[in-house]
Amino acid sequence: MPMLEATGISKAFGGLAAVSKVDISVNEGEILGLIGPNGAGKTTLFNLISGAIQMDSGTAVFEGKRISGMKPYQICRLGIGRSFQAAKNFDGMPVHQNVLMGALFGKKGQSAANASKIVDEVLDFVNLNELRDKMVHDIPLASQKRLEVARALATRPKLLLLDEMMAGLNPSEVGEAMELVTKIRDSGITIIMIEHVMKAIMKICDRIVVLHHGAKIAEGAPQEIAANKTVIEVYLGEC
Ligand SMILES: Nc1ncnc2c1ncn2[C@@H]1O[C@H](COP(=O)(O)OP(=O)(O)O)[C@@H](O)[C@H]1O
Ligand SMILES: [Mg+2]
């Protein structure tokens, strides 16, 4: 049984079908890539899975429990964490307090001692310890992106949804981000990642799902997707 199985999920905004009857599933231990042109519905799909917005139709089941209809904090507590495309770091706070927000959001009745232990572990894991006392607006973009991931990790997810964590990074920073994603997976966390950096997607994903105009147009191993005519036509041709 897949860890997450979403079936027939749809969401329209006014007359626009942002996500249209999409089936998507991820198996425990996988890195699943989610690609497609801008406006394809990728972020909306994450918003639907994480409960930020409600689906018009369809169901999502995580580890055997139906999560469609649940609130974001309930879905987070079941073990789905997410990072945001437009980083939602708290600018007026130091780095370590941002991670603390994740630790507190993740668990009910989290003790201060335990939360601060999680903060230390996560900062260490993503290599941000040296910047822990800096304010968010004083750290470079690549570190802000890492912090976005750190806050999600502090909720202690089993499944992590990463939304364009590599956007705006230079090639060496992309390399470091790829190492981080692999390290997260190796620590036992399943991943769905939205990304436009094809080199990274093709290299680290086990499987890829392609969205176009809200619909799933292809699914398969990286090499199958890279050779898929429709995908090349609507998306890869422009990369
Ligand atoms: N809250 C919203 N209200 C209205 N339209 C939205 C909203 N969120 C997304 N959309 C629209 O839905 C479509 C899919 O957007 P999005 O999921 O952000 O695409 P992607 O992440 O693939 O670039 C776009 O046309 C976008 O303008
Ligand atoms: Mg998006």
PDB file of C-alpha atoms and ligand atoms in Angstrom:
ATOM      1  CA  MET A   1       0.000   0.000   0.000  1.00  0.00           C
ATOM      2  CA  PRO A   2       1.372   3.452  -0.889  1.00  0.00           C
ATOM      3  CA  MET A   3       2.194   5.794   1.993  1.00  0.00           C
ATOM      4  CA  LEU A   4       0.079   8.521   0.414  1.00  0.00           C
ATOM      5  CA  GLU A   5      -2.637   7.853  -2.104  1.00  0.00           C
ATOM      6  CA  ALA A   6      -4.648  10.718  -3.549  1.00  0.00           C
ATOM      7  CA  THR A   7      -7.397   9.808  -5.971  1.00  0.00           C
ATOM      8  CA  GLY A   8      -9.304  11.988  -8.408  1.00  0.00           C
ATOM      9  CA  ILE A   9      -8.447  15.247  -6.705  1.00  0.00           C
ATOM     10  CA  SER A  10      -9.772  18.402  -8.262  1.00  0.00           C
ATOM     11  CA  LYS A  11      -9.769  22.083  -7.390  1.00  0.00           C
ATOM     12  CA  ALA A  12     -11.162  24.982  -9.403  1.00  0.00           C
ATOM     13  CA  PHE A  13     -10.671  28.685  -8.736  1.00  0.00           C
ATOM     14  CA  GLY A  14     -13.639  30.387 -10.338  1.00  0.00           C
ATOM     15  CA  GLY A  15     -13.764  28.868 -13.815  1.00  0.00           C
ATOM     16  CA  LEU A  16     -10.137  27.744 -13.769  1.00  0.00           C
ATOM     17  CA  ALA A  17      -9.476  24.051 -13.163  1.00  0.00           C
ATOM     18  CA  ALA A  18      -6.193  24.399 -11.233  1.00  0.00           C
ATOM     19  CA  VAL A  19      -6.057  20.670 -10.419  1.00  0.00           C
ATOM     20  CA  SER A  20      -8.165  18.267 -12.405  1.00  0.00           C
ATOM     21  CA  LYS A  21      -8.879  14.638 -11.401  1.00  0.00           C
ATOM     22  CA  VAL A  22      -5.302  13.930 -10.421  1.00  0.00           C
ATOM     23  CA  ASP A  23      -4.269  10.548  -9.016  1.00  0.00           C
ATOM     24  CA  ILE A  24      -0.943  10.619  -7.249  1.00  0.00           C
ATOM     25  CA  SER A  25       0.698   8.224  -4.840  1.00  0.00           C
ATOM     26  CA  VAL A  26       4.041   7.899  -3.151  1.00  0.00           C
ATOM     27  CA  ASN A  27       5.615   4.823  -1.595  1.00  0.00           C
ATOM     28  CA  GLU A  28       7.527   4.905   1.644  1.00  0.00           C
ATOM     29  CA  GLY A  29      11.209   5.706   1.048  1.00  0.00           C
ATOM     30  CA  GLU A  30      10.670   7.217  -2.398  1.00  0.00           C
ATOM     31  CA  ILE A  31      11.695  10.579  -3.804  1.00  0.00           C
ATOM     32  CA  LEU A  32       8.864  11.513  -6.153  1.00  0.00           C
ATOM     33  CA  GLY A  33       9.368  14.484  -8.485  1.00  0.00           C
ATOM     34  CA  LEU A  34       6.465  16.720  -9.468  1.00  0.00           C
ATOM     35  CA  ILE A  35       7.138  18.807 -12.565  1.00  0.00           C
ATOM     36  CA  GLY A  36       5.294  20.870 -15.156  1.00  0.00           C
ATOM     37  CA  PRO A  37       5.114  24.391 -16.565  1.00  0.00           C
ATOM     38  CA  ASN A  38       4.308  27.405 -14.381  1.00  0.00           C
ATOM     39  CA  GLY A  39       0.626  27.435 -13.520  1.00  0.00           C
ATOM     40  CA  ALA A  40       0.311  23.648 -14.014  1.00  0.00           C
ATOM     41  CA  GLY A  41      -1.187  23.215 -10.533  1.00  0.00           C
ATOM     42  CA  LYS A  42       1.815  21.822  -8.657  1.00  0.00           C
ATOM     43  CA  THR A  43       1.663  24.136  -5.653  1.00  0.00           C
ATOM     44  CA  THR A  44      -2.118  23.831  -5.544  1.00  0.00           C
ATOM     45  CA  LEU A  45      -1.699  20.050  -5.338  1.00  0.00           C
ATOM     46  CA  PHE A  46       0.598  20.495  -2.296  1.00  0.00           C
ATOM     47  CA  ASN A  47      -1.943  22.900  -0.775  1.00  0.00           C
ATOM     48  CA  LEU A  48      -4.653  20.263  -1.209  1.00  0.00           C
ATOM     49  CA  ILE A  49      -2.596  17.430   0.262  1.00  0.00           C
ATOM     50  CA  SER A  50      -1.448  19.502   3.244  1.00  0.00           C
ATOM     51  CA  GLY A  51      -4.948  20.827   3.935  1.00  0.00           C
ATOM     52  CA  ALA A  52      -4.125  24.502   3.291  1.00  0.00           C
ATOM     53  CA  ILE A  53      -7.080  24.515   0.913  1.00  0.00           C
ATOM     54  CA  GLN A  54      -9.925  22.033   0.561  1.00  0.00           C
ATOM     55  CA  MET A  55     -10.413  19.888  -2.532  1.00  0.00           C
ATOM     56  CA  ASP A  56     -13.644  20.142  -4.542  1.00  0.00           C
ATOM     57  CA  SER A  57     -13.623  16.387  -5.081  1.00  0.00           C
ATOM     58  CA  GLY A  58     -11.378  13.402  -4.592  1.00  0.00           C
ATOM     59  CA  THR A  59      -9.788  11.785  -1.561  1.00  0.00           C
ATOM     60  CA  ALA A  60      -6.356  11.614  -0.001  1.00  0.00           C
ATOM     61  CA  VAL A  61      -5.327   8.771   2.282  1.00  0.00           C
ATOM     62  CA  PHE A  62      -2.118   8.844   4.300  1.00  0.00           C
ATOM     63  CA  GLU A  63      -0.957   5.669   6.052  1.00  0.00           C
ATOM     64  CA  GLY A  64      -4.461   4.293   5.825  1.00  0.00           C
ATOM     65  CA  LYS A  65      -6.177   7.400   7.256  1.00  0.00           C
ATOM     66  CA  ARG A  66      -8.303   9.710   5.198  1.00  0.00           C
ATOM     67  CA  ILE A  67      -6.747  13.181   5.439  1.00  0.00           C
ATOM     68  CA  SER A  68      -8.934  15.034   2.941  1.00  0.00           C
ATOM     69  CA  GLY A  69     -11.141  17.324   5.020  1.00  0.00           C
ATOM     70  CA  MET A  70      -8.641  17.582   7.878  1.00  0.00           C
ATOM     71  CA  LYS A  71      -7.057  20.846   9.047  1.00  0.00           C
ATOM     72  CA  PRO A  72      -3.392  21.619   8.228  1.00  0.00           C
ATOM     73  CA  TYR A  73      -2.233  21.106  11.836  1.00  0.00           C
ATOM     74  CA  GLN A  74      -3.968  17.712  11.989  1.00  0.00           C
ATOM     75  CA  ILE A  75      -2.318  16.605   8.754  1.00  0.00           C
ATOM     76  CA  CYS A  76       1.022  17.912  10.023  1.00  0.00           C
ATOM     77  CA  ARG A  77       0.644  15.919  13.234  1.00  0.00           C
ATOM     78  CA  LEU A  78      -0.038  12.763  11.266  1.00  0.00           C
ATOM     79  CA  GLY A  79       3.372  13.282   9.655  1.00  0.00           C
ATOM     80  CA  ILE A  80       3.163  15.385   6.502  1.00  0.00           C
ATOM     81  CA  GLY A  81       5.490  18.406   6.512  1.00  0.00           C
ATOM     82  CA  ARG A  82       5.929  20.980   3.782  1.00  0.00           C
ATOM     83  CA  SER A  83       8.129  23.810   2.676  1.00  0.00           C
ATOM     84  CA  PHE A  84       6.747  26.795   0.803  1.00  0.00           C
ATOM     85  CA  GLN A  85       7.686  28.050  -2.667  1.00  0.00           C
ATOM     86  CA  ALA A  86       7.661  31.666  -1.490  1.00  0.00           C
ATOM     87  CA  ALA A  87       9.675  31.109   1.695  1.00  0.00           C
ATOM     88  CA  LYS A  88       7.498  31.702   4.719  1.00  0.00           C
ATOM     89  CA  ASN A  89      10.334  32.326   7.125  1.00  0.00           C
ATOM     90  CA  PHE A  90       9.653  34.770   9.922  1.00  0.00           C
ATOM     91  CA  ASP A  91      11.962  37.640   8.901  1.00  0.00           C
ATOM     92  CA  GLY A  92      11.954  39.440  12.211  1.00  0.00           C
ATOM     93  CA  MET A  93      13.167  36.387  14.125  1.00  0.00           C
ATOM     94  CA  PRO A  94      16.517  34.693  14.415  1.00  0.00           C
ATOM     95  CA  VAL A  95      17.102  31.470  12.526  1.00  0.00           C
ATOM     96  CA  HIS A  96      16.752  29.189  15.562  1.00  0.00           C
ATOM     97  CA  GLN A  97      13.354  30.647  16.515  1.00  0.00           C
ATOM     98  CA  ASN A  98      12.082  29.943  13.011  1.00  0.00           C
ATOM     99  CA  VAL A  99      12.925  26.296  13.463  1.00  0.00           C
ATOM    100  CA  LEU A 100      11.294  26.358  16.902  1.00  0.00           C
ATOM    101  CA  MET A 101       8.027  27.415  15.217  1.00  0.00           C
ATOM    102  CA  GLY A 102       8.136  24.179  13.253  1.00  0.00           C
ATOM    103  CA  ALA A 103       8.907  22.120  16.353  1.00  0.00           C
ATOM    104  CA  LEU A 104       5.947  23.647  18.204  1.00  0.00           C
ATOM    105  CA  PHE A 105       3.520  23.385  15.272  1.00  0.00           C
ATOM    106  CA  GLY A 106       4.385  19.748  14.862  1.00  0.00           C
ATOM    107  CA  LYS A 107       3.391  18.389  18.262  1.00  0.00           C
ATOM    108  CA  LYS A 108       0.702  18.890  20.814  1.00  0.00           C
ATOM    109  CA  GLY A 109       2.007  19.607  24.308  1.00  0.00           C
ATOM    110  CA  GLN A 110       5.606  19.783  23.111  1.00  0.00           C
ATOM    111  CA  SER A 111       7.855  20.560  26.101  1.00  0.00           C
ATOM    112  CA  ALA A 112      10.221  23.518  25.767  1.00  0.00           C
ATOM    113  CA  ALA A 113      13.188  21.250  26.445  1.00  0.00           C
ATOM    114  CA  ASN A 114      12.168  18.776  23.790  1.00  0.00           C
ATOM    115  CA  ALA A 115      11.409  21.507  21.250  1.00  0.00           C
ATOM    116  CA  SER A 116      14.803  23.079  21.758  1.00  0.00           C
ATOM    117  CA  LYS A 117      16.465  19.681  21.364  1.00  0.00           C
ATOM    118  CA  ILE A 118      14.697  19.265  18.011  1.00  0.00           C
ATOM    119  CA  VAL A 119      15.868  22.764  16.970  1.00  0.00           C
ATOM    120  CA  ASP A 120      19.496  21.862  17.726  1.00  0.00           C
ATOM    121  CA  GLU A 121      19.268  18.560  15.879  1.00  0.00           C
ATOM    122  CA  VAL A 122      17.609  20.044  12.809  1.00  0.00           C
ATOM    123  CA  LEU A 123      19.975  23.029  12.583  1.00  0.00           C
ATOM    124  CA  ASP A 124      22.844  20.614  12.739  1.00  0.00           C
ATOM    125  CA  PHE A 125      21.273  18.315  10.134  1.00  0.00           C
ATOM    126  CA  VAL A 126      20.763  21.088   7.548  1.00  0.00           C
ATOM    127  CA  ASN A 127      24.087  22.740   8.374  1.00  0.00           C
ATOM    128  CA  LEU A 128      22.717  26.034   9.639  1.00  0.00           C
ATOM    129  CA  ASN A 129      24.147  25.933  13.136  1.00  0.00           C
ATOM    130  CA  GLU A 130      26.628  28.717  12.506  1.00  0.00           C
ATOM    131  CA  LEU A 131      23.837  31.051  11.451  1.00  0.00           C
ATOM    132  CA  ARG A 132      21.471  30.151  14.289  1.00  0.00           C
ATOM    133  CA  ASP A 133      21.486  33.599  15.934  1.00  0.00           C
ATOM    134  CA  LYS A 134      21.314  35.634  12.710  1.00  0.00           C
ATOM    135  CA  MET A 135      18.112  37.335  11.649  1.00  0.00           C
ATOM    136  CA  VAL A 136      16.516  35.725   8.592  1.00  0.00           C
ATOM    137  CA  HIS A 137      16.934  38.817   6.383  1.00  0.00           C
ATOM    138  CA  ASP A 138      20.680  38.822   7.113  1.00  0.00           C
ATOM    139  CA  ILE A 139      21.341  35.317   5.736  1.00  0.00           C
ATOM    140  CA  PRO A 140      21.862  34.433   2.037  1.00  0.00           C
ATOM    141  CA  LEU A 141      19.061  33.056  -0.142  1.00  0.00           C
ATOM    142  CA  ALA A 142      20.497  29.525  -0.167  1.00  0.00           C
ATOM    143  CA  SER A 143      20.440  29.524   3.640  1.00  0.00           C
ATOM    144  CA  GLN A 144      16.898  30.916   3.687  1.00  0.00           C
ATOM    145  CA  LYS A 145      15.849  28.022   1.462  1.00  0.00           C
ATOM    146  CA  ARG A 146      17.561  25.599   3.846  1.00  0.00           C
ATOM    147  CA  LEU A 147      15.763  27.236   6.756  1.00  0.00           C
ATOM    148  CA  GLU A 148      12.455  26.720   4.981  1.00  0.00           C
ATOM    149  CA  VAL A 149      13.279  23.007   4.836  1.00  0.00           C
ATOM    150  CA  ALA A 150      14.525  23.029   8.447  1.00  0.00           C
ATOM    151  CA  ARG A 151      11.221  24.418   9.716  1.00  0.00           C
ATOM    152  CA  ALA A 152       9.369  21.631   7.930  1.00  0.00           C
ATOM    153  CA  LEU A 153      11.804  19.013   9.288  1.00  0.00           C
ATOM    154  CA  ALA A 154      11.248  20.291  12.829  1.00  0.00           C
ATOM    155  CA  THR A 155       7.624  19.135  12.587  1.00  0.00           C
ATOM    156  CA  ARG A 156       9.135  15.620  12.410  1.00  0.00           C
ATOM    157  CA  PRO A 157       7.487  14.547   9.146  1.00  0.00           C
ATOM    158  CA  LYS A 158       7.341  11.052   7.697  1.00  0.00           C
ATOM    159  CA  LEU A 159       6.483  12.602   4.330  1.00  0.00           C
ATOM    160  CA  LEU A 160       8.017  15.913   3.276  1.00  0.00           C
ATOM    161  CA  LEU A 161       6.632  18.093   0.469  1.00  0.00           C
ATOM    162  CA  LEU A 162       9.328  20.386  -0.975  1.00  0.00           C
ATOM    163  CA  ASP A 163       8.172  23.254  -3.206  1.00  0.00           C
ATOM    164  CA  GLU A 164      10.968  24.605  -5.418  1.00  0.00           C
ATOM    165  CA  MET A 165      13.659  24.553  -2.771  1.00  0.00           C
ATOM    166  CA  MET A 166      16.312  24.972  -5.494  1.00  0.00           C
ATOM    167  CA  ALA A 167      14.808  27.980  -7.272  1.00  0.00           C
ATOM    168  CA  GLY A 168      17.295  30.849  -7.521  1.00  0.00           C
ATOM    169  CA  LEU A 169      20.275  28.811  -6.345  1.00  0.00           C
ATOM    170  CA  ASN A 170      23.589  28.746  -8.239  1.00  0.00           C
ATOM    171  CA  PRO A 171      24.935  25.407  -9.527  1.00  0.00           C
ATOM    172  CA  SER A 172      27.091  24.674  -6.488  1.00  0.00           C
ATOM    173  CA  GLU A 173      24.199  25.523  -4.148  1.00  0.00           C
ATOM    174  CA  VAL A 174      21.955  23.226  -6.217  1.00  0.00           C
ATOM    175  CA  GLY A 175      24.508  20.470  -5.651  1.00  0.00           C
ATOM    176  CA  GLU A 176      24.354  21.066  -1.899  1.00  0.00           C
ATOM    177  CA  ALA A 177      20.557  21.103  -1.977  1.00  0.00           C
ATOM    178  CA  MET A 178      20.566  17.762  -3.826  1.00  0.00           C
ATOM    179  CA  GLU A 179      22.827  16.323  -1.136  1.00  0.00           C
ATOM    180  CA  LEU A 180      20.442  17.595   1.522  1.00  0.00           C
ATOM    181  CA  VAL A 181      17.401  16.009  -0.161  1.00  0.00           C
ATOM    182  CA  THR A 182      19.211  12.678  -0.440  1.00  0.00           C
ATOM    183  CA  LYS A 183      20.317  12.915   3.179  1.00  0.00           C
ATOM    184  CA  ILE A 184      16.716  13.598   4.274  1.00  0.00           C
ATOM    185  CA  ARG A 185      15.517  10.538   2.395  1.00  0.00           C
ATOM    186  CA  ASP A 186      18.323   8.424   3.818  1.00  0.00           C
ATOM    187  CA  SER A 187      17.223   9.496   7.293  1.00  0.00           C
ATOM    188  CA  GLY A 188      13.928   7.697   6.621  1.00  0.00           C
ATOM    189  CA  ILE A 189      11.727  10.511   5.298  1.00  0.00           C
ATOM    190  CA  THR A 190       9.722  10.073   2.097  1.00  0.00           C
ATOM    191  CA  ILE A 191       9.771  13.066  -0.265  1.00  0.00           C
ATOM    192  CA  ILE A 192       7.648  14.670  -2.962  1.00  0.00           C
ATOM    193  CA  MET A 193       9.546  17.519  -4.595  1.00  0.00           C
ATOM    194  CA  ILE A 194       8.384  20.192  -7.014  1.00  0.00           C
ATOM    195  CA  GLU A 195      11.347  21.447  -8.974  1.00  0.00           C
ATOM    196  CA  HIS A 196      12.297  23.102 -12.243  1.00  0.00           C
ATOM    197  CA  VAL A 197      15.983  22.222 -11.986  1.00  0.00           C
ATOM    198  CA  MET A 198      15.895  19.237 -14.345  1.00  0.00           C
ATOM    199  CA  LYS A 199      19.413  18.056 -13.638  1.00  0.00           C
ATOM    200  CA  ALA A 200      18.478  17.634  -9.992  1.00  0.00           C
ATOM    201  CA  ILE A 201      15.073  16.070 -10.650  1.00  0.00           C
ATOM    202  CA  MET A 202      16.424  13.545 -13.134  1.00  0.00           C
ATOM    203  CA  LYS A 203      19.306  12.579 -10.882  1.00  0.00           C
ATOM    204  CA  ILE A 204      17.656  12.146  -7.498  1.00  0.00           C
ATOM    205  CA  CYS A 205      14.034  11.177  -8.147  1.00  0.00           C
ATOM    206  CA  ASP A 206      12.925   7.553  -8.236  1.00  0.00           C
ATOM    207  CA  ARG A 207       9.791   8.483 -10.145  1.00  0.00           C
ATOM    208  CA  ILE A 208       8.315  11.613 -11.727  1.00  0.00           C
ATOM    209  CA  VAL A 209       4.751  12.877 -12.202  1.00  0.00           C
ATOM    210  CA  VAL A 210       4.102  15.582 -14.794  1.00  0.00           C
ATOM    211  CA  LEU A 211       1.231  18.070 -14.548  1.00  0.00           C
ATOM    212  CA  HIS A 212      -0.038  20.308 -17.343  1.00  0.00           C
ATOM    213  CA  HIS A 213      -3.069  22.596 -17.065  1.00  0.00           C
ATOM    214  CA  GLY A 214      -4.016  20.851 -13.836  1.00  0.00           C
ATOM    215  CA  ALA A 215      -4.018  17.323 -15.278  1.00  0.00           C
ATOM    216  CA  LYS A 216      -1.494  14.525 -14.950  1.00  0.00           C
ATOM    217  CA  ILE A 217      -0.023  13.949 -18.398  1.00  0.00           C
ATOM    218  CA  ALA A 218       2.754  11.501 -17.605  1.00  0.00           C
ATOM    219  CA  GLU A 219       4.245   9.403 -14.853  1.00  0.00           C
ATOM    220  CA  GLY A 220       7.301   7.175 -14.792  1.00  0.00           C
ATOM    221  CA  ALA A 221      10.993   6.720 -14.163  1.00  0.00           C
ATOM    222  CA  PRO A 222      13.211   9.753 -14.942  1.00  0.00           C
ATOM    223  CA  GLN A 223      14.515   8.257 -18.184  1.00  0.00           C
ATOM    224  CA  GLU A 224      10.961   7.509 -19.378  1.00  0.00           C
ATOM    225  CA  ILE A 225       9.869  11.072 -18.627  1.00  0.00           C
ATOM    226  CA  ALA A 226      12.926  12.542 -20.351  1.00  0.00           C
ATOM    227  CA  ALA A 227      11.999  10.592 -23.504  1.00  0.00           C
ATOM    228  CA  ASN A 228       8.229  11.229 -23.355  1.00  0.00           C
ATOM    229  CA  LYS A 229       7.092  13.159 -26.465  1.00  0.00           C
ATOM    230  CA  THR A 230       4.199  14.992 -24.810  1.00  0.00           C
ATOM    231  CA  VAL A 231       6.359  16.030 -21.872  1.00  0.00           C
ATOM    232  CA  ILE A 232       9.076  17.315 -24.200  1.00  0.00           C
ATOM    233  CA  GLU A 233       6.484  19.239 -26.187  1.00  0.00           C
ATOM    234  CA  VAL A 234       4.761  20.963 -23.272  1.00  0.00           C
ATOM    235  CA  TYR A 235       7.618  21.350 -20.845  1.00  0.00           C
ATOM    236  CA  LEU A 236      11.075  19.905 -21.310  1.00  0.00           C
ATOM    237  CA  GLY A 237      11.476  21.572 -24.697  1.00  0.00           C
ATOM    238  CA  GLU A 238      11.604  24.955 -22.945  1.00  0.00           C
ATOM    239  CA  CYS A 239      14.022  23.917 -20.176  1.00  0.00           C
TER     240      CYS A 239
HETATM  241  N1  LIG B   1      -5.740  30.949  -4.403  1.00  0.00           N
HETATM  242  C1  LIG B   1      -5.890  31.016  -5.724  1.00  0.00           C
HETATM  243  N2  LIG B   1      -6.909  31.728  -6.285  1.00  0.00           N
HETATM  244  C2  LIG B   1      -7.068  31.784  -7.620  1.00  0.00           C
HETATM  245  N3  LIG B   1      -6.282  31.150  -8.509  1.00  0.00           N
HETATM  246  C3  LIG B   1      -5.257  30.431  -8.013  1.00  0.00           C
HETATM  247  C4  LIG B   1      -4.999  30.318  -6.603  1.00  0.00           C
HETATM  248  N4  LIG B   1      -3.910  29.532  -6.421  1.00  0.00           N
HETATM  249  C5  LIG B   1      -3.507  29.163  -7.650  1.00  0.00           C
HETATM  250  N5  LIG B   1      -4.301  29.692  -8.603  1.00  0.00           N
HETATM  251  C6  LIG B   1      -4.192  29.466 -10.048  1.00  0.00           C
HETATM  252  O1  LIG B   1      -4.156  28.076 -10.252  1.00  0.00           O
HETATM  253  C7  LIG B   1      -3.230  27.731 -11.287  1.00  0.00           C
HETATM  254  C8  LIG B   1      -2.196  26.777 -10.747  1.00  0.00           C
HETATM  255  O2  LIG B   1      -1.340  27.490  -9.862  1.00  0.00           O
HETATM  256  P1  LIG B   1      -0.168  26.798  -9.070  1.00  0.00           P
HETATM  257  O3  LIG B   1      -0.690  25.605  -8.377  1.00  0.00           O
HETATM  258  O4  LIG B   1       0.454  27.842  -8.219  1.00  0.00           O
HETATM  259  O5  LIG B   1       0.800  26.365 -10.257  1.00  0.00           O
HETATM  260  P2  LIG B   1       2.329  25.885 -10.230  1.00  0.00           P
HETATM  261  O6  LIG B   1       2.743  25.726  -8.809  1.00  0.00           O
HETATM  262  O7  LIG B   1       2.334  24.607 -11.013  1.00  0.00           O
HETATM  263  O8  LIG B   1       3.095  26.964 -10.935  1.00  0.00           O
HETATM  264  C9  LIG B   1      -2.658  29.046 -11.788  1.00  0.00           C
HETATM  265  O9  LIG B   1      -3.382  29.442 -12.932  1.00  0.00           O
HETATM  266  C10 LIG B   1      -2.887  29.986 -10.634  1.00  0.00           C
HETATM  267  O10 LIG B   1      -3.001  31.316 -11.079  1.00  0.00           O
HETATM  268 MG    MG B   2       4.230  26.610  -7.704  1.00  0.00          MG
END
